[in-house]
mmCIF file of C-alpha atoms and ligand atoms in Angstrom:
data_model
loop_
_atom_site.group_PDB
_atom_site.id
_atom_site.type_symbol
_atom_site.label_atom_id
_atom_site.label_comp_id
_atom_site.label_asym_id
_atom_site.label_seq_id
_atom_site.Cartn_x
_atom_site.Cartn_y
_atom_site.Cartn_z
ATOM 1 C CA UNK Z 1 -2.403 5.590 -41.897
ATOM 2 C CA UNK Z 2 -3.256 3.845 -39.018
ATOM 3 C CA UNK Z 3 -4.071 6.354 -35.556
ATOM 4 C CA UNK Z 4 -2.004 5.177 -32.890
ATOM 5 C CA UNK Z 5 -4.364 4.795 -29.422
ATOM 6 C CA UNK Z 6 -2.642 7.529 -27.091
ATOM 7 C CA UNK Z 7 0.127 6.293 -24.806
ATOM 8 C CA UNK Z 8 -1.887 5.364 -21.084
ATOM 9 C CA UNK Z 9 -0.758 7.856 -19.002
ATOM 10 C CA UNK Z 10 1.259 6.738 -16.261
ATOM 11 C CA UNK Z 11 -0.226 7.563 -12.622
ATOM 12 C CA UNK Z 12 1.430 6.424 -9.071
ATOM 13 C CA UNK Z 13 0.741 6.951 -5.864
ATOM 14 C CA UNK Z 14 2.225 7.824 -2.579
ATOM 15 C CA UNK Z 15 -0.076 6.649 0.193
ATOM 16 C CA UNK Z 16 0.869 7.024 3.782
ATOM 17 C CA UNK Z 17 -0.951 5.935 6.946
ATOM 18 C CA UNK Z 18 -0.867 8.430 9.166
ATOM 19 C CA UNK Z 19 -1.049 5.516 12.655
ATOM 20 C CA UNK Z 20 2.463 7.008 13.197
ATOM 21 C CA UNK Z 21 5.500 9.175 12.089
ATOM 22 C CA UNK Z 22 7.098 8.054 9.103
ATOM 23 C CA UNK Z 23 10.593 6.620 9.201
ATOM 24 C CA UNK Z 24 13.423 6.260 6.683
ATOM 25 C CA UNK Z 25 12.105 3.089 5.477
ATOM 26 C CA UNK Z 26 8.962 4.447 4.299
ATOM 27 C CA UNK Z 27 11.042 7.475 2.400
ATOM 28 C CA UNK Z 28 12.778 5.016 0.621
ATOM 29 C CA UNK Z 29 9.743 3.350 -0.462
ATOM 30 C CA UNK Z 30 8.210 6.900 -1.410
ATOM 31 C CA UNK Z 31 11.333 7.889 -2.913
ATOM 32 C CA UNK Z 32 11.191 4.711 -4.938
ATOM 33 C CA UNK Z 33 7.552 5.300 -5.804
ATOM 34 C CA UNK Z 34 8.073 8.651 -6.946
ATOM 35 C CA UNK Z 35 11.178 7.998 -9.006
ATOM 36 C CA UNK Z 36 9.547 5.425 -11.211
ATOM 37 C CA UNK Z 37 6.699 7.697 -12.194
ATOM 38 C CA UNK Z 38 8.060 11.112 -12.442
ATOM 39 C CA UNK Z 39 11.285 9.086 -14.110
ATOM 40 C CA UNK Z 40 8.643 8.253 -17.001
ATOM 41 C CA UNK Z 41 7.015 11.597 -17.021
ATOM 42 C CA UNK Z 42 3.747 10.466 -15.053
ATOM 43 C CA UNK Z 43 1.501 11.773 -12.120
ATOM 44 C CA UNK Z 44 2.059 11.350 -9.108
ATOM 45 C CA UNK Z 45 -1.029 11.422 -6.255
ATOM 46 C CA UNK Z 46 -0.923 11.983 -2.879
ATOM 47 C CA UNK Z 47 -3.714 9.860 -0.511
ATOM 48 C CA UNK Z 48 -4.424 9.999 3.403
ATOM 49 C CA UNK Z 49 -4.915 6.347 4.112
ATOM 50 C CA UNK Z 50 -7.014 6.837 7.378
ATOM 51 C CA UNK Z 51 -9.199 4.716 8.304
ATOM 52 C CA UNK Z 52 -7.725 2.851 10.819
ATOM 53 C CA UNK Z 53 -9.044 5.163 13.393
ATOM 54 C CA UNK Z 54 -8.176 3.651 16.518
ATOM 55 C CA UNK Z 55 -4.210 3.552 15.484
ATOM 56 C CA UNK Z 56 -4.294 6.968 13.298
ATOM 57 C CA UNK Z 57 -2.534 10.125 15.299
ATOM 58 C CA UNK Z 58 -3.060 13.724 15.436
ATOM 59 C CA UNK Z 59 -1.322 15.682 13.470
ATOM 60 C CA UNK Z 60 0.554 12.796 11.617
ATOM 61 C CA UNK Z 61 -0.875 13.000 8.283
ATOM 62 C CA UNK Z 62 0.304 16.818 8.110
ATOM 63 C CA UNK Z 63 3.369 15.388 8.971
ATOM 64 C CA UNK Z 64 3.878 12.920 6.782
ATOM 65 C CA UNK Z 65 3.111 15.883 3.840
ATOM 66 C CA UNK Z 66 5.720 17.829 5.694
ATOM 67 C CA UNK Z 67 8.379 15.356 5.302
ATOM 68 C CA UNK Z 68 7.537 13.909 1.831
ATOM 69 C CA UNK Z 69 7.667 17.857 0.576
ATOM 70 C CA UNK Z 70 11.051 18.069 2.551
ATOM 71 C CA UNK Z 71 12.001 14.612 0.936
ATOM 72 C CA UNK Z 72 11.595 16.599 -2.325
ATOM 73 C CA UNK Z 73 9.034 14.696 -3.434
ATOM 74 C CA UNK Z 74 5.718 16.093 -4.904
ATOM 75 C CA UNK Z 75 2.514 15.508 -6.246
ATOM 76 C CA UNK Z 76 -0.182 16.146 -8.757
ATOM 77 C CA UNK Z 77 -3.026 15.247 -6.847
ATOM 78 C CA UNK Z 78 -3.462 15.540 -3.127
ATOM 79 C CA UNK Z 79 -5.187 16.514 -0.172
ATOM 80 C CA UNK Z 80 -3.274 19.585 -0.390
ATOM 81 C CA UNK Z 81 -3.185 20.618 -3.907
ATOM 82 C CA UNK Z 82 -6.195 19.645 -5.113
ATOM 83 C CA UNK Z 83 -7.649 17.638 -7.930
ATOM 84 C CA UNK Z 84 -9.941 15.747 -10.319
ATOM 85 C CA UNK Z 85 -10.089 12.479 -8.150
ATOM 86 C CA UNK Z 86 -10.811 14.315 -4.816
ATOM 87 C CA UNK Z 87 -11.471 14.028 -2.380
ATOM 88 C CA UNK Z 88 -7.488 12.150 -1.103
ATOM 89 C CA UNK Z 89 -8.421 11.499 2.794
ATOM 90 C CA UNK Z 90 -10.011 7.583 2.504
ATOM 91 C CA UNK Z 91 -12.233 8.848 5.547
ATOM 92 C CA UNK Z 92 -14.149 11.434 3.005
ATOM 93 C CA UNK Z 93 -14.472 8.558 0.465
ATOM 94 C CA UNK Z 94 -16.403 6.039 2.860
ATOM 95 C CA UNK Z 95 -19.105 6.066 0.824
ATOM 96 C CA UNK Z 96 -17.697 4.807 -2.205
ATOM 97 C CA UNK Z 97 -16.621 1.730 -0.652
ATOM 98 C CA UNK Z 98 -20.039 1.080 0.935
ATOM 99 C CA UNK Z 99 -20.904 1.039 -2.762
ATOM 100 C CA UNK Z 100 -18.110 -1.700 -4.125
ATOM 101 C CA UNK Z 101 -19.383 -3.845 -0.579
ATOM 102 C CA UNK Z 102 -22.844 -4.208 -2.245
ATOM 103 C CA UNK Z 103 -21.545 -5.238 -5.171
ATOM 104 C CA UNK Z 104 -19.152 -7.519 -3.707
ATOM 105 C CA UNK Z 105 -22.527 -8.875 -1.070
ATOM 106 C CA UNK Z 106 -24.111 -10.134 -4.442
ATOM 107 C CA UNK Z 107 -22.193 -13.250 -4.390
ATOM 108 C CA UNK Z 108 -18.576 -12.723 -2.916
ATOM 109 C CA UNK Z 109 -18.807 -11.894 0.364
ATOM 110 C CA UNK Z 110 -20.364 -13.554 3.563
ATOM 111 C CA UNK Z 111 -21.090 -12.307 7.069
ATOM 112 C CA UNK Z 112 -18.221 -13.738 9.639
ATOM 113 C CA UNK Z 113 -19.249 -13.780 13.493
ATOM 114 C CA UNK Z 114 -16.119 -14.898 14.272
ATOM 115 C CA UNK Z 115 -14.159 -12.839 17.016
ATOM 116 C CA UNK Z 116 -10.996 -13.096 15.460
ATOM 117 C CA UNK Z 117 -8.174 -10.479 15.792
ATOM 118 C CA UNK Z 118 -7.838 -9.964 11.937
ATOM 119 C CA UNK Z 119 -10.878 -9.104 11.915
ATOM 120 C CA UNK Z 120 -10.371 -6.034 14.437
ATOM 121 C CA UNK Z 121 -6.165 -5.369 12.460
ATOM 122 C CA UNK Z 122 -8.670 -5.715 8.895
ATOM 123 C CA UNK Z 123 -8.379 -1.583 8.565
ATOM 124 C CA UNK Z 124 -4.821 -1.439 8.157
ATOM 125 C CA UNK Z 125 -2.183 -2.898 5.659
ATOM 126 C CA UNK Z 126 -1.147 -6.476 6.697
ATOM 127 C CA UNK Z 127 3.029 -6.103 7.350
ATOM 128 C CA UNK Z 128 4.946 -8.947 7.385
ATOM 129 C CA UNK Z 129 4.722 -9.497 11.042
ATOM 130 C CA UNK Z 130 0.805 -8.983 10.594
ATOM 131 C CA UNK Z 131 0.195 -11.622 8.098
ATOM 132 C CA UNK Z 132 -2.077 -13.748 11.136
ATOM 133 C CA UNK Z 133 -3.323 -17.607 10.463
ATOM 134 C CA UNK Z 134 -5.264 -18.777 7.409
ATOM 135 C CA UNK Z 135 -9.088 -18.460 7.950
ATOM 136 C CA UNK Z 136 -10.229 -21.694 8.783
ATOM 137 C CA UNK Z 137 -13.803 -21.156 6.603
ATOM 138 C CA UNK Z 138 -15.976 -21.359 9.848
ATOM 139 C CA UNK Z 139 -18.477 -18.940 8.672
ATOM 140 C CA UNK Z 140 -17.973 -20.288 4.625
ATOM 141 C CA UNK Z 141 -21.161 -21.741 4.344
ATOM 142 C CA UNK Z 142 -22.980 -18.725 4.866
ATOM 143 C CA UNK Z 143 -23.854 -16.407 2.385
ATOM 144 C CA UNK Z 144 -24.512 -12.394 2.439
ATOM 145 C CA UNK Z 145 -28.596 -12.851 2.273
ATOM 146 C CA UNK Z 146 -28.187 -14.710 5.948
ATOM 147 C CA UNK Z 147 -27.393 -11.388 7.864
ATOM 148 C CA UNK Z 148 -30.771 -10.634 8.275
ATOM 149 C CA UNK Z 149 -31.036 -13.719 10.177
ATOM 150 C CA UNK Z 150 -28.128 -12.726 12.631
ATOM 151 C CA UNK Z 151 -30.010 -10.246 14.214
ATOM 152 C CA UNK Z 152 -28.646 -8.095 16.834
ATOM 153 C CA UNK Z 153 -25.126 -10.213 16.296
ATOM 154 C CA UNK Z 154 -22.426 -8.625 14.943
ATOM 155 C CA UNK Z 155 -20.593 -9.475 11.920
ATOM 156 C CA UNK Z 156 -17.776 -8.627 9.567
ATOM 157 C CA UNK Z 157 -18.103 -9.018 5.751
ATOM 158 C CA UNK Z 158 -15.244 -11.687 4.591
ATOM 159 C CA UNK Z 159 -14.251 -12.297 0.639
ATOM 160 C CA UNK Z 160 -15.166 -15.764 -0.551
ATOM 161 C CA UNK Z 161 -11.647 -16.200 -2.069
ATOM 162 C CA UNK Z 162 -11.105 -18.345 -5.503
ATOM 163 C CA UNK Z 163 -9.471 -21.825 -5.332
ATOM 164 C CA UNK Z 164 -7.536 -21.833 -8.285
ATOM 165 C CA UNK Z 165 -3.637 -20.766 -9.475
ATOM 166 C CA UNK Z 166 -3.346 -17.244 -9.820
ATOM 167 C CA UNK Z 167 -0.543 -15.432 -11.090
ATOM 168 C CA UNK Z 168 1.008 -12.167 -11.628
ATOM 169 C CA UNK Z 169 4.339 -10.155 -12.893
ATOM 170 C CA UNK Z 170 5.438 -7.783 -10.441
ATOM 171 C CA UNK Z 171 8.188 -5.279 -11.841
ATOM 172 C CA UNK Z 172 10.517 -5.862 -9.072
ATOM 173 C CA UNK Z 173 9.878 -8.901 -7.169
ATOM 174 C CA UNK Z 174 9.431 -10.707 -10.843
ATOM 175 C CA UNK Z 175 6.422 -13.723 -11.456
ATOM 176 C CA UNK Z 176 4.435 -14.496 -8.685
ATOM 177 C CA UNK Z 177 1.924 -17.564 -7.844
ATOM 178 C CA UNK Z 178 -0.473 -18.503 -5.116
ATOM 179 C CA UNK Z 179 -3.693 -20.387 -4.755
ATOM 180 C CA UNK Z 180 -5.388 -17.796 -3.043
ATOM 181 C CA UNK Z 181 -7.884 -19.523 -0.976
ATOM 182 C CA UNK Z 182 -5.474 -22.375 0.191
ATOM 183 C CA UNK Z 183 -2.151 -19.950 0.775
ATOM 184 C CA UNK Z 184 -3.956 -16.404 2.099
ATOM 185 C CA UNK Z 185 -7.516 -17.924 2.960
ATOM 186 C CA UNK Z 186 -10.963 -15.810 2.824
ATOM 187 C CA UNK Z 187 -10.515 -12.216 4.457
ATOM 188 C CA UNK Z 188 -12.244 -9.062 5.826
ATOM 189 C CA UNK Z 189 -13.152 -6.436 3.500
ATOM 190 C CA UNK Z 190 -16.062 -4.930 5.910
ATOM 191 C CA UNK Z 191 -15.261 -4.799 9.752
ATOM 192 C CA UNK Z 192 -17.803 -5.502 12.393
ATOM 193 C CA UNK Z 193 -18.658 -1.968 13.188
ATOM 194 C CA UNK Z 194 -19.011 -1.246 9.656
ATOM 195 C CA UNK Z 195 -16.306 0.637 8.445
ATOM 196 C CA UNK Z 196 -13.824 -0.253 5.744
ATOM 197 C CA UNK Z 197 -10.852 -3.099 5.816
ATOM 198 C CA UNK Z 198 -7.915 -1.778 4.286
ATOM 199 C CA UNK Z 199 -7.823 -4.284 1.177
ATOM 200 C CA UNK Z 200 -11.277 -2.994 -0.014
ATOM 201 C CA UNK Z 201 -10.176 0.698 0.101
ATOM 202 C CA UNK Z 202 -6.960 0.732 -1.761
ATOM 203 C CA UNK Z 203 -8.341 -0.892 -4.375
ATOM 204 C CA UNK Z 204 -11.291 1.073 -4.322
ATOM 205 C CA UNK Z 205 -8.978 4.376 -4.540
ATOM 206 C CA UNK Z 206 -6.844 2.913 -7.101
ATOM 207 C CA UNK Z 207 -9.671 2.073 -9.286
ATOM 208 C CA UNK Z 208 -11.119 5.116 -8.820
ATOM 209 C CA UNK Z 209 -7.844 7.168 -9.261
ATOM 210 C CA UNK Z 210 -6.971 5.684 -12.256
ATOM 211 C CA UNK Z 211 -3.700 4.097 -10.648
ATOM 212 C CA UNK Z 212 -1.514 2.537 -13.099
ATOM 213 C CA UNK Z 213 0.925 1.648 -10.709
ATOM 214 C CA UNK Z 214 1.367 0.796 -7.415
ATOM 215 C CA UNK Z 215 4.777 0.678 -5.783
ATOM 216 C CA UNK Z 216 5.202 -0.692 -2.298
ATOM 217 C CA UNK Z 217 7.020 -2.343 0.553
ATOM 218 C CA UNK Z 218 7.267 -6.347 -0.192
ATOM 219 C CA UNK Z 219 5.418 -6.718 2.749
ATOM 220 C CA UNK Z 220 2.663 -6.169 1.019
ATOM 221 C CA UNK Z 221 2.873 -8.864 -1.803
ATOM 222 C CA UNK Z 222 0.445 -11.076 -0.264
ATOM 223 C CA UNK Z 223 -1.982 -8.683 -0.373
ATOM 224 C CA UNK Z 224 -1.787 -8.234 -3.797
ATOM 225 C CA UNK Z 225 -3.446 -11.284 -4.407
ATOM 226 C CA UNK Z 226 -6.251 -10.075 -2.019
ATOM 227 C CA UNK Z 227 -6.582 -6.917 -4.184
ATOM 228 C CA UNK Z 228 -6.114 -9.227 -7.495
ATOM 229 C CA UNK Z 229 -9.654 -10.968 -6.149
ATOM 230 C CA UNK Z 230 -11.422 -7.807 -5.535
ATOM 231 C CA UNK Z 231 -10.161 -6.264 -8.907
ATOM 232 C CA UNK Z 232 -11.598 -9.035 -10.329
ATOM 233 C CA UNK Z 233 -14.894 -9.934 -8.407
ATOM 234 C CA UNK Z 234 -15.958 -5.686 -9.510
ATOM 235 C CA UNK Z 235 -15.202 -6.296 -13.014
ATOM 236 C CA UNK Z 236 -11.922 -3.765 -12.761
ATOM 237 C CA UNK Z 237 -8.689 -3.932 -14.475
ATOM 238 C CA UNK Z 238 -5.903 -4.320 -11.665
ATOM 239 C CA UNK Z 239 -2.722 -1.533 -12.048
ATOM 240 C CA UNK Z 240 0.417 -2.906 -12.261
ATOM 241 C CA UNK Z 241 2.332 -3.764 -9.034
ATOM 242 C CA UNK Z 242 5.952 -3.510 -7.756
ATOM 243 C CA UNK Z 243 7.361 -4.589 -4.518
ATOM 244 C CA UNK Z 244 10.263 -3.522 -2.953
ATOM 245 C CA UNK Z 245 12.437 -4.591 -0.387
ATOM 246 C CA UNK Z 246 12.660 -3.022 2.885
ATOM 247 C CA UNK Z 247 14.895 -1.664 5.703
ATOM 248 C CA UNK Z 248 15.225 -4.192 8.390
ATOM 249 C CA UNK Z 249 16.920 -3.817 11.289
ATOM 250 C CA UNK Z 250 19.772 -5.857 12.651
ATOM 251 C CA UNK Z 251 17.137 -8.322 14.327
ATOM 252 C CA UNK Z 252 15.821 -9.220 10.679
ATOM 253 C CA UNK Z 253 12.823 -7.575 11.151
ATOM 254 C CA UNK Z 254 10.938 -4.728 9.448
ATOM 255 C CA UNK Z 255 12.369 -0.957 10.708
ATOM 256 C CA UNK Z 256 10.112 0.096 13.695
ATOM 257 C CA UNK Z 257 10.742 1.997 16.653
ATOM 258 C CA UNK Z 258 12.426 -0.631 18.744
ATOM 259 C CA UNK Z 259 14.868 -0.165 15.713
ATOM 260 C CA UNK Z 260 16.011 3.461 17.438
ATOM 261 C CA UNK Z 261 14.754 6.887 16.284
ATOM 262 C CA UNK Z 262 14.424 6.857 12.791
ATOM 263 C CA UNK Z 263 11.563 9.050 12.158
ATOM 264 C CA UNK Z 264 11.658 11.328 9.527
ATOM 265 C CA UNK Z 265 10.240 14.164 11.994
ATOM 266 C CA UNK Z 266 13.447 13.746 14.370
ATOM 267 C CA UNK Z 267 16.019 14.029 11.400
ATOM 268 C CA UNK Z 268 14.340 17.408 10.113
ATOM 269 C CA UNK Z 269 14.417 18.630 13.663
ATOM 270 C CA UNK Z 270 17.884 17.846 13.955
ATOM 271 C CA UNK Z 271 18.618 19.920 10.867
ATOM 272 C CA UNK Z 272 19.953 16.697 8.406
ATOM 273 C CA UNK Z 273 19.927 17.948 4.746
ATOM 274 C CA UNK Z 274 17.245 15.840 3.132
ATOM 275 C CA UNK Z 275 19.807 15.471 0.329
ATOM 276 C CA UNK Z 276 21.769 13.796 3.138
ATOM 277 C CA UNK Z 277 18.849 11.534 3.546
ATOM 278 C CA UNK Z 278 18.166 11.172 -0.525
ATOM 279 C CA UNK Z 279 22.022 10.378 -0.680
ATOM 280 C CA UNK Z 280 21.982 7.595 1.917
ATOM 281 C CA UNK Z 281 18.692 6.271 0.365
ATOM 282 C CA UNK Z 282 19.824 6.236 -2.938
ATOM 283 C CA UNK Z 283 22.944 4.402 -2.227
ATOM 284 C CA UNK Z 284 21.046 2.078 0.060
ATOM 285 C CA UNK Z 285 18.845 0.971 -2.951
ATOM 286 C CA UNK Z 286 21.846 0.762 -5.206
ATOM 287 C CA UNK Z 287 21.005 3.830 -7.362
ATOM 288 C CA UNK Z 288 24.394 5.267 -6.417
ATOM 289 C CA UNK Z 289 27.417 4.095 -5.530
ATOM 290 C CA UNK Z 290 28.536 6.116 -2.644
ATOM 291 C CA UNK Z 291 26.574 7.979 0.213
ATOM 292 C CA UNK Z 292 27.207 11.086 -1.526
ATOM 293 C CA UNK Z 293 24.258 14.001 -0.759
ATOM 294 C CA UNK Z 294 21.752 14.273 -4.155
ATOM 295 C CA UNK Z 295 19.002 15.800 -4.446
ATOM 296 C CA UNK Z 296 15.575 13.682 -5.070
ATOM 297 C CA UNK Z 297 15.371 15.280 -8.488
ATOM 298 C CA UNK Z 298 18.334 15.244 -9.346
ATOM 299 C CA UNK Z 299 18.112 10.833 -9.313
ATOM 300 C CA UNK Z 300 15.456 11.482 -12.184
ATOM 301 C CA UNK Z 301 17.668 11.285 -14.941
ATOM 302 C CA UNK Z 302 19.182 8.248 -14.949
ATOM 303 C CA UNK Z 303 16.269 6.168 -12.934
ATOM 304 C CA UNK Z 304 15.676 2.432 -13.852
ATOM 305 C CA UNK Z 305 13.644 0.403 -11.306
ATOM 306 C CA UNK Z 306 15.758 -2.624 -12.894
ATOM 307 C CA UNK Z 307 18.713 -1.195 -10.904
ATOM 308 C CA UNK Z 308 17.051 -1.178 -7.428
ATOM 309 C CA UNK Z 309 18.475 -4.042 -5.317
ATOM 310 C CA UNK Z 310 16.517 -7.297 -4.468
ATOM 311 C CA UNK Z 311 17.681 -7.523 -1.363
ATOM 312 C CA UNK Z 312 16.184 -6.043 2.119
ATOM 313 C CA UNK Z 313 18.933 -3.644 3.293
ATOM 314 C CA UNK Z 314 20.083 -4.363 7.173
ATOM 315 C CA UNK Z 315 19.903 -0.619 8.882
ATOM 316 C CA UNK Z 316 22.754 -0.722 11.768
ATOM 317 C CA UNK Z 317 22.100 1.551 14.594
ATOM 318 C CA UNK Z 318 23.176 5.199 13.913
ATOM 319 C CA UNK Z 319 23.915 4.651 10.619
ATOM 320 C CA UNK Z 320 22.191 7.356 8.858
ATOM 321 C CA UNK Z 321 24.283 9.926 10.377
HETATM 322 N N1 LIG S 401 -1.201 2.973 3.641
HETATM 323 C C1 LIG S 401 -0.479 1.732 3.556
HETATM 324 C C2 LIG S 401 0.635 1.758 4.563
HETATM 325 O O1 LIG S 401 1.232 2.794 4.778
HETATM 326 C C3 LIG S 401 0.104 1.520 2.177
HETATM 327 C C4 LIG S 401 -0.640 0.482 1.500
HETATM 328 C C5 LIG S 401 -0.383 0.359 0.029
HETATM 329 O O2 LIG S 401 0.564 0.964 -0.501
HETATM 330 O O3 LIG S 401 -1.163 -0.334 -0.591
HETATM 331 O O4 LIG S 401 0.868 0.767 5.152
HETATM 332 ZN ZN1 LIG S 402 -16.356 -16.421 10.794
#
């Protein structure tokens, strides 16, 4: 008889930013995240994404493990627990994406002495509002072997992006195209005073966490196609990706804090169940179909991502409540 390879085991990933408190529109996004791994009987790991060091706040990534655990979510891996893919703070893991940049400055990448401001936003996830202007290609014709001759000028490493069609399935948002070059343009992956950009870490920690899939805001999707051209410039094999639509506020735009007081923080404070939350989340996403308090767990059973709702749901002012 023939062996059967074993199943891949599934592993997602819950991967806040700790530049502020996390709201209800990130729990529903981590709820999401969590359901469609642990639904499936996979692992779930828990990474600090720090490096954005100017924005990132005291205190706020012990936070945001305070109110995922008080979500009811939990985790396999984490900076907390443990585990075989430590350490789960990106700011301990610098080195290893020094090492994918000198892969990448064999023939990918090329120093850009541009002053531009995506250049300086480069360490932290592009949000819709963040997306910025196409590259124009001013610093294209370099490649990474002319640093030396820039001297004393400073310089971020940018991603020679492909010109060509590339596609991808995402389990939620469905088949997505883009020419990456013409639509996104090249982008940062190194920032001027050396550190990280955020596209060069996640896929670094995904890669090196054995992610299978990543579940996020559809904010995000352009990105992917970033991350598809790093996966593929290092030789990796790329997880699979789901996007998922977020809480906007009345205005249209993505929940922040000129949204009102949404932050998970304030709600515990207040004493709100996080079943209350769960309840109002799950409803929200079209998992159930009242407002009714449940428990995280307790959405397990019956889980299917298929049943999540395409649509961004409109958050009215003190609605949660
Ligand atoms: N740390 C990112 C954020 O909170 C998440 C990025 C990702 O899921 O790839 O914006
Ligand atoms: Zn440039």
């Amino acid at each position: 008889m023939l062996e059967q390879p074993p199943a891949k085991k599934l592993i997602g990933r819950l991967a806040p930013s700790p530049t502020g408190a996390q709201h209800v529109g990130n729990a529903r996004t981590y709820l999401l995240a969590w359901l469609s791994i642990r639904s499936r009987g996979g692992r779930v790991i828990l990474r600090i994404e720090d490096i954005d060091s100017p924005r990132v706040k005291a205190g706020a990534a012990q936070q945001a493990i305070d109110d995922l655990r008080w979500l009811g979510l939990d985790w396999d891996e984490g900076p907390d627990v443990g585990g075989p893919h430590a350490p789960y703070v990106q700011t301990d893991r610098i080195d290893s994406y020094r090492e994918a940049l000198s892969h990448l400055q064999h023939a990918r990448v090329y120093p850009c002495t541009c002053t531009r401001s995506d250049i300086e936003a480069a360490a932290s996830a592009p949000h819709v509002e963040h997306e910025g202007s196409i590259y124009p290609g001013t610093c294209a014709g370099r490649s990474a072997i002319d640093a030396v001759k820039l001297g004393d000028q400073p310089f971020a490493w940018r991603f020679r992006t492909t010109d060509r069609d590339r596609d991808f399935e995402d389990r939620v948002a469905g088949p997505q195209r883009a020419n990456v070059r013409r639509d996104l343009g090249d982008f940062v992956v190194g920032k001027m005073d050396g550190s990280p950009a955020y596209q060069l870490a996640v896929v670094c920690d995904d890669h090196a966490m054995r992610v299978t899939e990543v579940l996020r805001g559809d904010d995000l999707l352009p990105s992917t196609f970033r991350q598809l051209e790093i996966y593929d410039a290092l030789g990796w094999s790329p997880p699979t990706f789901a996007h998922v639509p977020l809480v906007i506020g009345t205005d249209g735009r993505r929940l922040a804090k000129r949204h009102g007081d949404t932050r998970l923080a304030t709600l515990r404070q207040q004493g709100v169940a996080a079943e209350k939350l769960v309840g109002w989340l799950a409803w929200s996403c079209g998992l159930r179909p009242t407002r009714e308090p449940i428990a995280a767990k307790e959405l397990l059973a019956d889980f299917d991502l298929c049943r999540v709702t395409r649509e961004p749901f409109v958050l009215s002012p003190n609605s949660i409540g």
